[in-house]
Coordinates of C-alpha atoms in Angstrom, one line a residue:
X1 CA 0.0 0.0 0.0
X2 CA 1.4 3.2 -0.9
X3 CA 0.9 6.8 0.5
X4 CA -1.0 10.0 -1.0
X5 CA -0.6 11.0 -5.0
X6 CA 1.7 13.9 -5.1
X7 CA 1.3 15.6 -7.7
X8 CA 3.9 18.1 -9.0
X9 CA 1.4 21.3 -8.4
X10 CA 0.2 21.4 -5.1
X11 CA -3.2 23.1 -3.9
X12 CA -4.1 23.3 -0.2
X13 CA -7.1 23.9 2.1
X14 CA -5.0 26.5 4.2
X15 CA -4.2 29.9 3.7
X16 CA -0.4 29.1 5.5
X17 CA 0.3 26.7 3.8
X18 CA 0.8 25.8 0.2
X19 CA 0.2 28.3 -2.8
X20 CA 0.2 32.2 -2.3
X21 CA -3.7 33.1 -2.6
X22 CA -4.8 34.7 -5.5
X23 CA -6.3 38.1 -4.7
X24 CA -9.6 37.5 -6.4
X25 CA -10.4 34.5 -3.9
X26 CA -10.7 37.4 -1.2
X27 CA -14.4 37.2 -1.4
X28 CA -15.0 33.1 -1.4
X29 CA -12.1 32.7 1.0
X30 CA -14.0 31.8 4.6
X31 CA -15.1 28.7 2.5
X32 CA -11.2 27.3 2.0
X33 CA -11.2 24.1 4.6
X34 CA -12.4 20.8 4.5
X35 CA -15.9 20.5 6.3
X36 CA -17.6 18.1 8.0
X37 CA -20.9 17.5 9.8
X38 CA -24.8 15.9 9.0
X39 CA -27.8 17.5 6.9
X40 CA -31.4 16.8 6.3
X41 CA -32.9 16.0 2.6
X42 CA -36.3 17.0 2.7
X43 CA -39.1 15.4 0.8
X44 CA -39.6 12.3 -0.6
X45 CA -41.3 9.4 -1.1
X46 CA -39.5 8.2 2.6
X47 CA -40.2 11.2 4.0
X48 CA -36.7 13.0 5.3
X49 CA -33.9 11.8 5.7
X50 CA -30.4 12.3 7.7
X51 CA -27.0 12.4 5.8
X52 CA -23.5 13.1 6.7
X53 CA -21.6 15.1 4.5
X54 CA -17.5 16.0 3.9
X55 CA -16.7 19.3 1.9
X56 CA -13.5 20.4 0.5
X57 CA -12.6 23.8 -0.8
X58 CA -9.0 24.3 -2.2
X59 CA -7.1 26.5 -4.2
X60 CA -3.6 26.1 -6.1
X61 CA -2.6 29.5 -6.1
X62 CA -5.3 30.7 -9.4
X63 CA -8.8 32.7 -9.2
X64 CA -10.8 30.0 -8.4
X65 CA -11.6 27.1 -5.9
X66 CA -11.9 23.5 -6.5
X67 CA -15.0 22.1 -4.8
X68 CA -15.6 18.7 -3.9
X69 CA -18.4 17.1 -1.8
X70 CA -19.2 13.5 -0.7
X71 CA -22.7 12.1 1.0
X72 CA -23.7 8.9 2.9
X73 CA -27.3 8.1 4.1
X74 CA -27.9 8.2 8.3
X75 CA -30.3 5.6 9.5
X76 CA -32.7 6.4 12.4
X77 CA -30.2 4.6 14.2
X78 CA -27.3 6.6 13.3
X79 CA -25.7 4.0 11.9
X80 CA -24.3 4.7 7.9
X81 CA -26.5 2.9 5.9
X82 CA -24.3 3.9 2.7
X83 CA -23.2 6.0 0.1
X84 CA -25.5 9.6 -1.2
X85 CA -25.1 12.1 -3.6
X86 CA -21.6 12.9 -5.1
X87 CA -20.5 16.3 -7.1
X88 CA -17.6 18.5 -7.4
X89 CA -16.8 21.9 -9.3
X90 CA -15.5 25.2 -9.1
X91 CA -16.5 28.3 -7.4
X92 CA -15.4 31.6 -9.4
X93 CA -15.2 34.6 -7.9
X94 CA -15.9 37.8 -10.6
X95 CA -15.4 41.0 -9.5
X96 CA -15.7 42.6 -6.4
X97 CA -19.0 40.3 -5.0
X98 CA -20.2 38.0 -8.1
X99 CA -19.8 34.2 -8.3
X100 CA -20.5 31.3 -10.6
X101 CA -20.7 28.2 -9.2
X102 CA -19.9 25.1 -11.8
X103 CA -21.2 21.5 -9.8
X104 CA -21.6 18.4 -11.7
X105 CA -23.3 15.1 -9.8
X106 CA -22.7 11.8 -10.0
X107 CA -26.7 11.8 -10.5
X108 CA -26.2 13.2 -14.2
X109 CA -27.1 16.6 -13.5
X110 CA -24.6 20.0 -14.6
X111 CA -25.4 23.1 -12.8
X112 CA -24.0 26.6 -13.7
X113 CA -25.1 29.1 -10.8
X114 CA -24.4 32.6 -10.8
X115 CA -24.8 34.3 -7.8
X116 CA -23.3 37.7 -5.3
X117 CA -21.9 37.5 -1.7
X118 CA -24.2 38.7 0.5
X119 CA -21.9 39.5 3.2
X120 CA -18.7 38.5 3.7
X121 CA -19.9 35.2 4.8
X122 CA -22.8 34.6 2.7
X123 CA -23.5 33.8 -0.9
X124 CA -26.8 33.2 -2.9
X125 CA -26.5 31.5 -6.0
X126 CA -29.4 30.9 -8.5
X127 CA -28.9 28.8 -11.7
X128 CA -28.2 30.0 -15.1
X129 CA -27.9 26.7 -16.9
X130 CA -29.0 23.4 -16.1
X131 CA -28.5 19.9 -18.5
X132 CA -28.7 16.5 -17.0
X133 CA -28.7 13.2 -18.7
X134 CA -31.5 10.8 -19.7
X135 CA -31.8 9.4 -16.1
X136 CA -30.9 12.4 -13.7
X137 CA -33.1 13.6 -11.6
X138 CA -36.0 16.0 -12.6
X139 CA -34.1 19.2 -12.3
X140 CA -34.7 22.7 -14.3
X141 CA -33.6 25.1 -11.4
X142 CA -32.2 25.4 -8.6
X143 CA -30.7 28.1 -5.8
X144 CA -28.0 27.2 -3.1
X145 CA -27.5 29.4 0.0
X146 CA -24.5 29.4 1.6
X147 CA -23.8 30.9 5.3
X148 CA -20.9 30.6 7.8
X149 CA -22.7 31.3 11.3
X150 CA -20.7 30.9 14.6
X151 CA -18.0 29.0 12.6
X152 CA -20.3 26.5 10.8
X153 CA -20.6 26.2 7.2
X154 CA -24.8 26.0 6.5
X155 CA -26.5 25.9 3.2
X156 CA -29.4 25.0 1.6
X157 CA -30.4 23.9 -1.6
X158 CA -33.8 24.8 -3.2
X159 CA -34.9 22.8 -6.4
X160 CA -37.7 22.7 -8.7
X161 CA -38.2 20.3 -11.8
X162 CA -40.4 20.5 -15.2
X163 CA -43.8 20.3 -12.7
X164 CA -42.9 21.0 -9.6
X165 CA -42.2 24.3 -8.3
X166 CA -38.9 25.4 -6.1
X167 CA -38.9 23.3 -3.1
X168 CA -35.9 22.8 0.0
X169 CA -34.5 19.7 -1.1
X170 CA -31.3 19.8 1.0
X171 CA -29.9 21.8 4.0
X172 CA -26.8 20.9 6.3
X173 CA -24.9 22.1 9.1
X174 CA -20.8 21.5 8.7
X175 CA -18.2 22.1 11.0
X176 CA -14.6 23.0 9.8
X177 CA -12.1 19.9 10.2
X178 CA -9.0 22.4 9.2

């Protein structure tokens, strides 16, 4: 068994370590860390459900951060009953307080959000473009609301399909591993 990949350009999670960050990152930067904690998805034909979720936000030195975010299902129990949703993208800062947000699932479904900070701890993002494949979930819109409150990393995610109007589909509370 071997150790981690290095790879010959490194990208980190902390601002003292690693590449110098670029300036236009001021305005995403409280979300740099790795993040971990449990969530709600709302709805459904079993009703709601628990999940626990990890986050990662990195950079490697450029104007954007690398996004990547892993699920597993919570029994009643607490036990993990296995594997959720999967995505990863980019968030890209554009001026002073404008982002796009670029997330694609393991469901099937591409999300291009554009959005503003809020604060300097808040972002609403609304999509701009959505395409799934064949079998992804119903999905025409969406809007993701991001918050760092007392130190933990909340969102929620609203979604509506070709019938259905925008409904909370997803909200978590994450606390910051590093």
């Amino acid at each position: 068994m071997t150790g981690p990949t290095e790879l010959p350009v490194a990208d980190t999670v902390d601002v003292r370590e690693g590449p110098e960050v670029a300036h236009a990152l001021l305005s995403v930067l409280p979300l740099l860390g790795e993040w971990h904690g449990e969530g709600v998805l709302a709805g459904g034909d079993a009703g709601d459900r628990r999940f626990g979720q990890w986050i990662r936000f990195a950079h490697d030195g450029r104007d954007f951060l690398a996004y990547e975010s892993r699920t597993w299902l919570i029994g009643d129990d607490g036990r993990v009953e296995g594997p959720a949703s999967r995505e990863s993208g980019f968030w890209r800062p554009r001026g002073e307080d404008d982002v796009e947000l670029l997330v694609t699932s393991a469901e099937g479904v591409l999300e291009l959000y554009v959005g503003r900070a809020r604060t300097t701890t808040s972002w609403e993002l609304t999509t701009d473009v959505v395409a799934r494949t064949q079998d992804a979930p119903d999905t025409t819109r969406a809007v993701r609301l991001y918050g760092i409150v007392e130190g933990a990393l909340m969102y929620a995610v609203d979604r509506a399909g070709a019938d259905t109007p925008l409904r909370p589909t997803m909200s978590a509370r994450l606390e910051r591993l590093r």
